[in-house]
């Protein structure tokens, strides 16, 4: 386990199980009300989530999933590795001591969706919200069957994102029997950086609206 401090925030790297690693961003002096588990794309970059954490603390603590490293010569992206959803679920269920949300980007959205299903099906602490970013919904080209989730689902995309056209992103609506929201950001991919403040406000406001704030903890920190 390693840790780095920046102001009052602390980043701690924990090996969870079976090669799945979490980067945990916390503010020990002020325990967070919520926890957000972030699932990056196949590139496994944590940079944008580390930047988001500075704005979400102390209200929301972040856990950033770091996928197992590829073996030498292995061509399969780590997020497509068989059994990875199960390994992440086994690790995430140890972090459900406070209201939980999941945020998946690109291929990470599919992993987050799979983990959300297992949390609802196998525990009493399903996620408050599943945020799915830059990815068409499962079954967007055909029949999906009954909704797999009961929680709120919020889909995010750019209005000119060739990897996530609006009709496909809207298909996430069919994945839940609960509330659904679609947020479209101007421009091409990259909105997690270029519209970070708006994304952070969206995450914060969704969690507060579903669970309610604690006194003096109702807004994320203001950026420069």
PDB file of C-alpha atoms in Angstrom:
ATOM      1  CA  UNK A   1       0.000   0.000   0.000  1.00  0.00           C
ATOM      2  CA  UNK A   2       1.288   3.467  -0.893  1.00  0.00           C
ATOM      3  CA  UNK A   3      -0.040   6.915  -0.125  1.00  0.00           C
ATOM      4  CA  UNK A   4       0.439  10.457  -1.325  1.00  0.00           C
ATOM      5  CA  UNK A   5      -0.880  13.625   0.316  1.00  0.00           C
ATOM      6  CA  UNK A   6      -1.986  16.840  -1.375  1.00  0.00           C
ATOM      7  CA  UNK A   7      -3.414  19.326   1.095  1.00  0.00           C
ATOM      8  CA  UNK A   8      -5.861  17.381   3.214  1.00  0.00           C
ATOM      9  CA  UNK A   9      -6.646  14.792   0.518  1.00  0.00           C
ATOM     10  CA  UNK A  10      -4.818  11.486   0.445  1.00  0.00           C
ATOM     11  CA  UNK A  11      -4.401   8.961  -2.374  1.00  0.00           C
ATOM     12  CA  UNK A  12      -3.969   5.397  -1.180  1.00  0.00           C
ATOM     13  CA  UNK A  13      -3.290   2.444  -3.479  1.00  0.00           C
ATOM     14  CA  UNK A  14      -4.710  -0.839  -2.193  1.00  0.00           C
ATOM     15  CA  UNK A  15      -4.334  -4.242  -3.826  1.00  0.00           C
ATOM     16  CA  UNK A  16      -7.867  -5.575  -3.486  1.00  0.00           C
ATOM     17  CA  UNK A  17      -7.822  -9.138  -4.839  1.00  0.00           C
ATOM     18  CA  UNK A  18      -6.793 -11.162  -7.872  1.00  0.00           C
ATOM     19  CA  UNK A  19      -4.740  -8.306  -9.300  1.00  0.00           C
ATOM     20  CA  UNK A  20      -7.547  -5.707  -9.106  1.00  0.00           C
ATOM     21  CA  UNK A  21      -6.156  -2.503  -7.577  1.00  0.00           C
ATOM     22  CA  UNK A  22      -8.025   0.541  -6.249  1.00  0.00           C
ATOM     23  CA  UNK A  23      -6.637   4.056  -6.035  1.00  0.00           C
ATOM     24  CA  UNK A  24      -8.598   5.514  -3.117  1.00  0.00           C
ATOM     25  CA  UNK A  25      -8.899   9.298  -2.829  1.00  0.00           C
ATOM     26  CA  UNK A  26     -10.042  10.259   0.648  1.00  0.00           C
ATOM     27  CA  UNK A  27      -9.975  13.184   3.068  1.00  0.00           C
ATOM     28  CA  UNK A  28      -9.421  11.553   6.459  1.00  0.00           C
ATOM     29  CA  UNK A  29     -10.213  14.643   8.538  1.00  0.00           C
ATOM     30  CA  UNK A  30     -13.750  14.808   7.051  1.00  0.00           C
ATOM     31  CA  UNK A  31     -15.263  11.372   6.300  1.00  0.00           C
ATOM     32  CA  UNK A  32     -17.121  11.415   2.995  1.00  0.00           C
ATOM     33  CA  UNK A  33     -20.860  10.932   2.751  1.00  0.00           C
ATOM     34  CA  UNK A  34     -20.702   8.977  -0.537  1.00  0.00           C
ATOM     35  CA  UNK A  35     -18.301   6.730  -2.426  1.00  0.00           C
ATOM     36  CA  UNK A  36     -17.886   6.745  -6.220  1.00  0.00           C
ATOM     37  CA  UNK A  37     -16.197   3.760  -7.897  1.00  0.00           C
ATOM     38  CA  UNK A  38     -14.670   4.813 -11.233  1.00  0.00           C
ATOM     39  CA  UNK A  39     -14.061   2.358 -14.081  1.00  0.00           C
ATOM     40  CA  UNK A  40     -11.646   3.831 -16.661  1.00  0.00           C
ATOM     41  CA  UNK A  41     -11.479   2.867 -20.331  1.00  0.00           C
ATOM     42  CA  UNK A  42      -9.112   0.163 -21.551  1.00  0.00           C
ATOM     43  CA  UNK A  43      -6.220   2.649 -21.346  1.00  0.00           C
ATOM     44  CA  UNK A  44      -6.597   2.473 -17.542  1.00  0.00           C
ATOM     45  CA  UNK A  45      -5.705   6.147 -17.054  1.00  0.00           C
ATOM     46  CA  UNK A  46      -6.675   7.614 -13.701  1.00  0.00           C
ATOM     47  CA  UNK A  47      -5.673  11.236 -14.468  1.00  0.00           C
ATOM     48  CA  UNK A  48      -9.130  12.708 -15.096  1.00  0.00           C
ATOM     49  CA  UNK A  49     -10.607  10.954 -12.040  1.00  0.00           C
ATOM     50  CA  UNK A  50      -7.849  12.248  -9.808  1.00  0.00           C
ATOM     51  CA  UNK A  51      -8.729  15.747 -11.045  1.00  0.00           C
ATOM     52  CA  UNK A  52     -12.441  15.119 -10.401  1.00  0.00           C
ATOM     53  CA  UNK A  53     -11.701  13.996  -6.858  1.00  0.00           C
ATOM     54  CA  UNK A  54     -10.281  17.410  -5.971  1.00  0.00           C
ATOM     55  CA  UNK A  55     -13.692  18.903  -6.746  1.00  0.00           C
ATOM     56  CA  UNK A  56     -15.836  16.168  -5.204  1.00  0.00           C
ATOM     57  CA  UNK A  57     -14.081  15.910  -1.828  1.00  0.00           C
ATOM     58  CA  UNK A  58     -15.037  15.888   0.956  1.00  0.00           C
ATOM     59  CA  UNK A  59     -18.602  14.960  -0.012  1.00  0.00           C
ATOM     60  CA  UNK A  60     -17.644  12.096  -2.339  1.00  0.00           C
ATOM     61  CA  UNK A  61     -14.690   9.751  -1.910  1.00  0.00           C
ATOM     62  CA  UNK A  62     -13.346   8.123  -5.080  1.00  0.00           C
ATOM     63  CA  UNK A  63     -12.162   4.585  -5.697  1.00  0.00           C
ATOM     64  CA  UNK A  64     -10.489   4.279  -9.110  1.00  0.00           C
ATOM     65  CA  UNK A  65     -10.252   0.741 -10.464  1.00  0.00           C
ATOM     66  CA  UNK A  66      -6.890  -0.231 -11.906  1.00  0.00           C
ATOM     67  CA  UNK A  67      -7.231  -3.346 -14.048  1.00  0.00           C
ATOM     68  CA  UNK A  68      -4.766  -6.242 -13.906  1.00  0.00           C
ATOM     69  CA  UNK A  69      -1.737  -5.738 -16.128  1.00  0.00           C
ATOM     70  CA  UNK A  70      -1.670  -7.519 -19.449  1.00  0.00           C
ATOM     71  CA  UNK A  71       0.646 -10.477 -19.756  1.00  0.00           C
ATOM     72  CA  UNK A  72       3.482 -10.154 -22.251  1.00  0.00           C
ATOM     73  CA  UNK A  73       2.185 -10.703 -25.757  1.00  0.00           C
ATOM     74  CA  UNK A  74      -1.465 -10.666 -24.733  1.00  0.00           C
ATOM     75  CA  UNK A  75      -3.638  -8.778 -27.216  1.00  0.00           C
ATOM     76  CA  UNK A  76      -6.920  -8.784 -25.298  1.00  0.00           C
ATOM     77  CA  UNK A  77      -7.669  -5.414 -23.609  1.00  0.00           C
ATOM     78  CA  UNK A  78      -7.737  -5.855 -19.823  1.00  0.00           C
ATOM     79  CA  UNK A  79     -11.374  -4.763 -19.520  1.00  0.00           C
ATOM     80  CA  UNK A  80     -12.382  -7.638 -21.834  1.00  0.00           C
ATOM     81  CA  UNK A  81     -10.585 -10.287 -19.801  1.00  0.00           C
ATOM     82  CA  UNK A  82     -12.989 -13.107 -18.826  1.00  0.00           C
ATOM     83  CA  UNK A  83     -13.982 -13.006 -15.171  1.00  0.00           C
ATOM     84  CA  UNK A  84     -12.842  -9.420 -14.582  1.00  0.00           C
ATOM     85  CA  UNK A  85     -16.356  -8.249 -13.668  1.00  0.00           C
ATOM     86  CA  UNK A  86     -16.533 -10.963 -11.015  1.00  0.00           C
ATOM     87  CA  UNK A  87     -13.135  -9.995  -9.572  1.00  0.00           C
ATOM     88  CA  UNK A  88     -14.088  -6.311  -9.370  1.00  0.00           C
ATOM     89  CA  UNK A  89     -17.436  -7.155  -7.787  1.00  0.00           C
ATOM     90  CA  UNK A  90     -15.701  -9.251  -5.133  1.00  0.00           C
ATOM     91  CA  UNK A  91     -13.496  -6.248  -4.334  1.00  0.00           C
ATOM     92  CA  UNK A  92     -16.209  -3.554  -4.495  1.00  0.00           C
ATOM     93  CA  UNK A  93     -18.605  -5.313  -2.104  1.00  0.00           C
ATOM     94  CA  UNK A  94     -16.097  -4.659   0.689  1.00  0.00           C
ATOM     95  CA  UNK A  95     -16.598  -0.905   0.168  1.00  0.00           C
ATOM     96  CA  UNK A  96     -20.365  -0.656   0.569  1.00  0.00           C
ATOM     97  CA  UNK A  97     -20.348   0.804   4.071  1.00  0.00           C
ATOM     98  CA  UNK A  98     -21.687   4.114   2.698  1.00  0.00           C
ATOM     99  CA  UNK A  99     -23.969   5.076  -0.225  1.00  0.00           C
ATOM    100  CA  UNK A 100     -22.269   3.956  -3.418  1.00  0.00           C
ATOM    101  CA  UNK A 101     -22.339   4.998  -7.073  1.00  0.00           C
ATOM    102  CA  UNK A 102     -20.490   3.611 -10.093  1.00  0.00           C
ATOM    103  CA  UNK A 103     -18.996   5.631 -12.972  1.00  0.00           C
ATOM    104  CA  UNK A 104     -17.787   3.803 -16.088  1.00  0.00           C
ATOM    105  CA  UNK A 105     -16.241   5.359 -19.193  1.00  0.00           C
ATOM    106  CA  UNK A 106     -16.145   3.640 -22.597  1.00  0.00           C
ATOM    107  CA  UNK A 107     -15.444  -0.071 -22.052  1.00  0.00           C
ATOM    108  CA  UNK A 108     -15.415   0.668 -18.320  1.00  0.00           C
ATOM    109  CA  UNK A 109     -19.147   1.431 -18.600  1.00  0.00           C
ATOM    110  CA  UNK A 110     -19.836  -2.192 -19.447  1.00  0.00           C
ATOM    111  CA  UNK A 111     -17.821  -3.379 -16.449  1.00  0.00           C
ATOM    112  CA  UNK A 112     -19.653  -0.932 -14.177  1.00  0.00           C
ATOM    113  CA  UNK A 113     -22.981  -2.185 -15.542  1.00  0.00           C
ATOM    114  CA  UNK A 114     -22.053  -5.783 -14.764  1.00  0.00           C
ATOM    115  CA  UNK A 115     -20.920  -4.914 -11.237  1.00  0.00           C
ATOM    116  CA  UNK A 116     -24.118  -2.903 -10.639  1.00  0.00           C
ATOM    117  CA  UNK A 117     -26.230  -5.911 -11.606  1.00  0.00           C
ATOM    118  CA  UNK A 118     -24.424  -8.173  -9.149  1.00  0.00           C
ATOM    119  CA  UNK A 119     -24.624  -5.607  -6.345  1.00  0.00           C
ATOM    120  CA  UNK A 120     -28.390  -5.363  -6.794  1.00  0.00           C
ATOM    121  CA  UNK A 121     -28.868  -9.083  -7.194  1.00  0.00           C
ATOM    122  CA  UNK A 122     -26.587 -10.381  -4.452  1.00  0.00           C
ATOM    123  CA  UNK A 123     -26.380  -7.678  -1.768  1.00  0.00           C
ATOM    124  CA  UNK A 124     -28.620  -5.304   0.165  1.00  0.00           C
ATOM    125  CA  UNK A 125     -26.495  -2.321  -0.858  1.00  0.00           C
ATOM    126  CA  UNK A 126     -27.064  -1.760  -4.562  1.00  0.00           C
ATOM    127  CA  UNK A 127     -25.723   1.438  -6.131  1.00  0.00           C
ATOM    128  CA  UNK A 128     -27.607   4.707  -5.864  1.00  0.00           C
ATOM    129  CA  UNK A 129     -26.671   5.587  -9.449  1.00  0.00           C
ATOM    130  CA  UNK A 130     -24.860   4.030 -12.378  1.00  0.00           C
ATOM    131  CA  UNK A 131     -23.110   6.644 -14.537  1.00  0.00           C
ATOM    132  CA  UNK A 132     -22.240   5.335 -18.018  1.00  0.00           C
ATOM    133  CA  UNK A 133     -20.076   7.538 -20.203  1.00  0.00           C
ATOM    134  CA  UNK A 134     -19.215   7.463 -23.889  1.00  0.00           C
ATOM    135  CA  UNK A 135     -20.673   4.026 -24.578  1.00  0.00           C
ATOM    136  CA  UNK A 136     -23.818   2.758 -26.345  1.00  0.00           C
ATOM    137  CA  UNK A 137     -26.173   0.782 -24.154  1.00  0.00           C
ATOM    138  CA  UNK A 138     -26.220  -3.015 -24.323  1.00  0.00           C
ATOM    139  CA  UNK A 139     -28.749  -4.340 -26.768  1.00  0.00           C
ATOM    140  CA  UNK A 140     -28.939  -1.029 -28.658  1.00  0.00           C
ATOM    141  CA  UNK A 141     -29.284  -2.940 -31.938  1.00  0.00           C
ATOM    142  CA  UNK A 142     -31.789  -5.485 -30.736  1.00  0.00           C
ATOM    143  CA  UNK A 143     -34.123  -6.716 -28.012  1.00  0.00           C
ATOM    144  CA  UNK A 144     -32.585  -6.513 -24.535  1.00  0.00           C
ATOM    145  CA  UNK A 145     -35.277  -8.189 -22.447  1.00  0.00           C
ATOM    146  CA  UNK A 146     -36.548  -6.978 -19.058  1.00  0.00           C
ATOM    147  CA  UNK A 147     -34.579  -4.181 -17.357  1.00  0.00           C
ATOM    148  CA  UNK A 148     -31.579  -5.588 -15.492  1.00  0.00           C
ATOM    149  CA  UNK A 149     -31.375  -2.782 -12.907  1.00  0.00           C
ATOM    150  CA  UNK A 150     -33.599  -0.881 -10.488  1.00  0.00           C
ATOM    151  CA  UNK A 151     -31.205   1.989  -9.732  1.00  0.00           C
ATOM    152  CA  UNK A 152     -30.972   5.364 -11.445  1.00  0.00           C
ATOM    153  CA  UNK A 153     -28.901   5.320 -14.654  1.00  0.00           C
ATOM    154  CA  UNK A 154     -27.304   8.490 -16.032  1.00  0.00           C
ATOM    155  CA  UNK A 155     -25.757   8.297 -19.516  1.00  0.00           C
ATOM    156  CA  UNK A 156     -23.167  10.852 -20.679  1.00  0.00           C
ATOM    157  CA  UNK A 157     -21.825  11.482 -24.176  1.00  0.00           C
ATOM    158  CA  UNK A 158     -20.513  14.166 -26.504  1.00  0.00           C
ATOM    159  CA  UNK A 159     -22.801  15.412 -29.251  1.00  0.00           C
ATOM    160  CA  UNK A 160     -20.232  14.496 -31.943  1.00  0.00           C
ATOM    161  CA  UNK A 161     -18.769  11.318 -30.492  1.00  0.00           C
ATOM    162  CA  UNK A 162     -18.482   8.652 -33.230  1.00  0.00           C
ATOM    163  CA  UNK A 163     -17.986   5.917 -30.607  1.00  0.00           C
ATOM    164  CA  UNK A 164     -21.178   6.823 -28.758  1.00  0.00           C
ATOM    165  CA  UNK A 165     -23.909   8.125 -31.102  1.00  0.00           C
ATOM    166  CA  UNK A 166     -26.986   9.432 -29.348  1.00  0.00           C
ATOM    167  CA  UNK A 167     -29.410   6.659 -30.420  1.00  0.00           C
ATOM    168  CA  UNK A 168     -27.065   4.052 -28.977  1.00  0.00           C
ATOM    169  CA  UNK A 169     -26.484   5.969 -25.736  1.00  0.00           C
ATOM    170  CA  UNK A 170     -30.228   6.433 -25.262  1.00  0.00           C
ATOM    171  CA  UNK A 171     -30.519   2.626 -25.243  1.00  0.00           C
ATOM    172  CA  UNK A 172     -29.259   2.652 -21.646  1.00  0.00           C
ATOM    173  CA  UNK A 173     -32.833   3.646 -20.788  1.00  0.00           C
ATOM    174  CA  UNK A 174     -33.882   0.056 -21.404  1.00  0.00           C
ATOM    175  CA  UNK A 175     -31.403  -1.237 -18.821  1.00  0.00           C
ATOM    176  CA  UNK A 176     -33.217   0.052 -15.744  1.00  0.00           C
ATOM    177  CA  UNK A 177     -36.690   0.155 -14.274  1.00  0.00           C
ATOM    178  CA  UNK A 178     -35.582   3.200 -12.291  1.00  0.00           C
ATOM    179  CA  UNK A 179     -35.010   6.820 -13.322  1.00  0.00           C
ATOM    180  CA  UNK A 180     -32.938   7.597 -16.404  1.00  0.00           C
ATOM    181  CA  UNK A 181     -31.188  10.773 -17.503  1.00  0.00           C
ATOM    182  CA  UNK A 182     -29.126  11.618 -20.590  1.00  0.00           C
ATOM    183  CA  UNK A 183     -26.485  14.360 -20.497  1.00  0.00           C
ATOM    184  CA  UNK A 184     -25.011  15.513 -23.816  1.00  0.00           C
ATOM    185  CA  UNK A 185     -21.893  17.668 -23.798  1.00  0.00           C
ATOM    186  CA  UNK A 186     -20.868  19.858 -26.745  1.00  0.00           C
ATOM    187  CA  UNK A 187     -18.038  18.748 -28.979  1.00  0.00           C
ATOM    188  CA  UNK A 188     -16.185  15.538 -29.601  1.00  0.00           C
ATOM    189  CA  UNK A 189     -14.732  13.102 -27.030  1.00  0.00           C
ATOM    190  CA  UNK A 190     -12.765  14.571 -24.157  1.00  0.00           C
ATOM    191  CA  UNK A 191     -15.643  16.085 -22.171  1.00  0.00           C
ATOM    192  CA  UNK A 192     -14.435  14.453 -18.952  1.00  0.00           C
ATOM    193  CA  UNK A 193     -11.585  16.957 -19.117  1.00  0.00           C
ATOM    194  CA  UNK A 194     -13.042  19.897 -21.046  1.00  0.00           C
ATOM    195  CA  UNK A 195     -16.333  19.867 -19.082  1.00  0.00           C
ATOM    196  CA  UNK A 196     -15.013  18.518 -15.792  1.00  0.00           C
ATOM    197  CA  UNK A 197     -16.909  21.027 -13.659  1.00  0.00           C
ATOM    198  CA  UNK A 198     -20.223  20.104 -15.309  1.00  0.00           C
ATOM    199  CA  UNK A 199     -19.542  16.375 -14.913  1.00  0.00           C
ATOM    200  CA  UNK A 200     -18.640  16.839 -11.237  1.00  0.00           C
ATOM    201  CA  UNK A 201     -21.788  18.894 -10.585  1.00  0.00           C
ATOM    202  CA  UNK A 202     -23.874  16.228 -12.311  1.00  0.00           C
ATOM    203  CA  UNK A 203     -22.431  13.454 -10.138  1.00  0.00           C
ATOM    204  CA  UNK A 204     -22.768  15.495  -6.951  1.00  0.00           C
ATOM    205  CA  UNK A 205     -26.320  16.681  -7.613  1.00  0.00           C
ATOM    206  CA  UNK A 206     -27.509  13.191  -8.563  1.00  0.00           C
ATOM    207  CA  UNK A 207     -26.239  11.686  -5.323  1.00  0.00           C
ATOM    208  CA  UNK A 208     -27.581  14.503  -3.168  1.00  0.00           C
ATOM    209  CA  UNK A 209     -31.003  14.354  -4.835  1.00  0.00           C
ATOM    210  CA  UNK A 210     -31.313  10.622  -4.167  1.00  0.00           C
ATOM    211  CA  UNK A 211     -29.944  10.445  -0.635  1.00  0.00           C
ATOM    212  CA  UNK A 212     -29.906  13.980   0.779  1.00  0.00           C
ATOM    213  CA  UNK A 213     -26.988  16.072   2.066  1.00  0.00           C
ATOM    214  CA  UNK A 214     -25.477  16.209   5.497  1.00  0.00           C
ATOM    215  CA  UNK A 215     -25.290  19.619   7.215  1.00  0.00           C
ATOM    216  CA  UNK A 216     -22.612  21.861   5.708  1.00  0.00           C
ATOM    217  CA  UNK A 217     -21.774  19.205   3.116  1.00  0.00           C
ATOM    218  CA  UNK A 218     -24.154  20.179   0.316  1.00  0.00           C
ATOM    219  CA  UNK A 219     -21.801  21.336  -2.453  1.00  0.00           C
ATOM    220  CA  UNK A 220     -18.514  20.273  -4.033  1.00  0.00           C
ATOM    221  CA  UNK A 221     -15.462  22.454  -3.648  1.00  0.00           C
ATOM    222  CA  UNK A 222     -15.185  25.324  -6.045  1.00  0.00           C
ATOM    223  CA  UNK A 223     -12.430  25.130  -8.599  1.00  0.00           C
ATOM    224  CA  UNK A 224     -10.315  28.026  -9.793  1.00  0.00           C
TER     225      UNK A 224
END
